[in-house]
Amino acid sequence: MSSLSQTMPIIGATDFHTLSRLTLVALTNDFDVGPDLSEKLENSWVLADEQVSLDTVCLGSTVSYDVEGQQRQVTLVLPNEVLADAGRLSVLTPVGVALLGLKPGQRGEWNSRDGHRHQLTVVRVGRAGERRAAAEAFSHL
């Protein structure tokens, strides 16, 4: 694998399909993060789901990441899966887009609403078994 492919985000085909549809919804409804998600998808390697390593952040992944010395842990989910659970982060948030497709040791950036640029570093990634079921449920919308 070249160094270029190691730095580009990696997204599985099922997530890519789901997120492409979600991007259209986000852009149509003027979500601030729509253009960022669209750019992330355009600049990612799309692989067959079984080729995506288990330590790659995807929908349903539980991710530990570091922001300015503080470690946080979230599960990356679709917007309709957030509910009131503070441990679930929508992929339609700036941090959610920044995390998508990264592996431990890789960095992501996002702009906060006040315009400040922030950086995070992925520490650890785990996968939940519900990822594919959630993506398939959303794809029927």
CSV table of C-alpha atoms in Angstrom, one decimal:
chain,number,residue,atom,x,y,z
A,1,MET,CA,0.0,0.0,0.0
A,2,SER,CA,1.5,3.4,-0.9
A,3,SER,CA,1.9,6.2,1.6
A,4,LEU,CA,-0.9,8.1,-0.2
A,5,SER,CA,-3.4,5.3,0.4
A,6,GLN,CA,-2.4,5.1,4.0
A,7,THR,CA,-3.3,8.8,4.6
A,8,MET,CA,-6.5,8.8,2.7
A,9,PRO,CA,-9.7,7.9,4.6
A,10,ILE,CA,-10.9,4.3,3.8
A,11,ILE,CA,-14.7,3.7,3.6
A,12,GLY,CA,-16.5,0.4,3.0
A,13,ALA,CA,-18.8,0.2,0.0
A,14,THR,CA,-22.0,-0.2,2.2
A,15,ASP,CA,-21.1,2.8,4.3
A,16,PHE,CA,-20.2,4.7,1.1
A,17,HIS,CA,-23.6,4.0,-0.4
A,18,THR,CA,-25.4,4.9,2.8
A,19,LEU,CA,-23.4,8.1,3.4
A,20,SER,CA,-23.7,9.2,-0.3
A,21,ARG,CA,-27.5,9.2,0.2
A,22,LEU,CA,-27.2,10.9,3.5
A,23,THR,CA,-25.0,13.6,1.9
A,24,LEU,CA,-27.7,14.4,-0.6
A,25,VAL,CA,-30.2,14.8,2.3
A,26,ALA,CA,-27.7,17.0,4.2
A,27,LEU,CA,-27.0,19.2,1.2
A,28,THR,CA,-30.6,19.5,0.2
A,29,ASN,CA,-31.6,20.6,3.8
A,30,ASP,CA,-28.6,23.0,4.2
A,31,PHE,CA,-26.9,21.0,7.0
A,32,ASP,CA,-23.6,22.8,7.7
A,33,VAL,CA,-21.6,19.5,7.5
A,34,GLY,CA,-23.0,18.4,4.1
A,35,PRO,CA,-20.2,19.9,2.0
A,36,ASP,CA,-17.6,18.4,4.4
A,37,LEU,CA,-19.1,14.9,4.3
A,38,SER,CA,-19.3,15.2,0.5
A,39,GLU,CA,-15.6,16.2,0.3
A,40,LYS,CA,-14.7,13.3,2.6
A,41,LEU,CA,-16.4,10.8,0.4
A,42,GLU,CA,-14.9,12.2,-2.7
A,43,ASN,CA,-11.4,12.0,-1.2
A,44,SER,CA,-11.6,8.5,0.3
A,45,TRP,CA,-10.6,5.0,-0.9
A,46,VAL,CA,-13.8,2.9,-1.2
A,47,LEU,CA,-13.2,-0.8,-0.6
A,48,ALA,CA,-15.4,-3.8,-0.5
A,49,ASP,CA,-16.6,-4.1,3.1
A,50,GLU,CA,-14.6,-7.3,3.8
A,51,GLN,CA,-11.4,-5.4,2.7
A,52,VAL,CA,-11.8,-2.7,5.3
A,53,SER,CA,-9.7,-3.5,8.3
A,54,LEU,CA,-11.3,-3.8,11.7
A,55,ASP,CA,-9.4,-0.8,13.0
A,56,THR,CA,-10.9,1.7,10.5
A,57,VAL,CA,-13.6,4.1,11.8
A,58,CYS,CA,-16.9,3.3,10.1
A,59,LEU,CA,-20.6,3.5,11.0
A,60,GLY,CA,-21.1,1.5,14.2
A,61,SER,CA,-17.4,1.8,15.3
A,62,THR,CA,-16.6,2.7,18.9
A,63,VAL,CA,-13.8,5.2,18.7
A,64,SER,CA,-11.4,6.5,21.3
A,65,TYR,CA,-9.8,9.7,20.2
A,66,ASP,CA,-7.7,12.5,21.7
A,67,VAL,CA,-8.5,16.2,21.4
A,68,GLU,CA,-6.0,18.6,23.1
A,69,GLY,CA,-5.0,16.0,25.6
A,70,GLN,CA,-8.5,14.9,26.5
A,71,GLN,CA,-9.5,11.4,25.5
A,72,ARG,CA,-13.1,10.8,24.4
A,73,GLN,CA,-15.0,7.7,23.3
A,74,VAL,CA,-18.0,7.6,21.1
A,75,THR,CA,-19.9,5.2,18.7
A,76,LEU,CA,-20.3,6.7,15.2
A,77,VAL,CA,-23.9,6.3,14.1
A,78,LEU,CA,-26.5,7.6,11.6
A,79,PRO,CA,-28.5,10.7,12.8
A,80,ASN,CA,-31.6,8.6,13.5
A,81,GLU,CA,-29.6,6.4,16.0
A,82,VAL,CA,-28.4,9.2,18.3
A,83,LEU,CA,-31.5,9.4,20.5
A,84,ALA,CA,-30.5,10.7,24.0
A,85,ASP,CA,-27.4,8.5,24.4
A,86,ALA,CA,-24.4,10.8,24.9
A,87,GLY,CA,-22.1,8.0,23.8
A,88,ARG,CA,-23.4,8.0,20.2
A,89,LEU,CA,-22.1,10.6,17.8
A,90,SER,CA,-23.9,11.3,14.5
A,91,VAL,CA,-21.8,11.1,11.4
A,92,LEU,CA,-23.6,14.4,10.5
A,93,THR,CA,-21.5,16.3,13.0
A,94,PRO,CA,-18.1,18.0,12.3
A,95,VAL,CA,-16.4,15.5,14.6
A,96,GLY,CA,-18.2,12.6,13.1
A,97,VAL,CA,-17.0,13.5,9.6
A,98,ALA,CA,-13.5,14.1,10.9
A,99,LEU,CA,-13.4,10.6,12.4
A,100,LEU,CA,-14.8,8.7,9.4
A,101,GLY,CA,-12.4,6.5,7.6
A,102,LEU,CA,-9.4,7.0,10.0
A,103,LYS,CA,-7.3,4.4,11.8
A,104,PRO,CA,-5.4,4.6,15.1
A,105,GLY,CA,-2.6,7.2,14.9
A,106,GLN,CA,-4.3,9.2,12.1
A,107,ARG,CA,-5.5,12.7,12.6
A,108,GLY,CA,-8.6,14.5,11.5
A,109,GLU,CA,-9.6,18.2,11.6
A,110,TRP,CA,-12.8,20.1,11.8
A,111,ASN,CA,-14.0,23.7,12.3
A,112,SER,CA,-16.2,24.5,15.2
A,113,ARG,CA,-19.2,26.9,14.8
A,114,ASP,CA,-17.0,29.8,16.0
A,115,GLY,CA,-14.6,29.1,13.1
A,116,HIS,CA,-11.8,27.7,15.2
A,117,ARG,CA,-9.9,24.7,13.7
A,118,HIS,CA,-9.5,21.7,15.9
A,119,GLN,CA,-7.5,18.5,15.5
A,120,LEU,CA,-8.2,15.0,16.9
A,121,THR,CA,-6.1,11.8,16.9
A,122,VAL,CA,-7.7,8.4,16.7
A,123,VAL,CA,-6.4,6.2,19.6
A,124,ARG,CA,-8.4,3.0,19.3
A,125,VAL,CA,-11.2,1.6,17.1
A,126,GLY,CA,-13.7,-1.2,17.8
A,127,ARG,CA,-16.6,-2.5,15.7
A,128,ALA,CA,-20.1,-3.2,16.7
A,129,GLY,CA,-22.0,-6.0,15.0
A,130,GLU,CA,-25.0,-3.8,14.3
A,131,ARG,CA,-23.2,-1.6,11.7
A,132,ARG,CA,-24.4,-3.3,8.6
A,133,ALA,CA,-27.9,-3.7,9.8
A,134,ALA,CA,-28.1,0.0,10.6
A,135,ALA,CA,-26.8,1.0,7.2
A,136,GLU,CA,-29.2,-1.4,5.4
A,137,ALA,CA,-32.2,0.0,7.4
A,138,PHE,CA,-31.2,3.6,6.4
A,139,SER,CA,-30.8,2.6,2.7
A,140,HIS,CA,-34.5,1.9,2.5
A,141,LEU,CA,-35.4,5.5,3.1
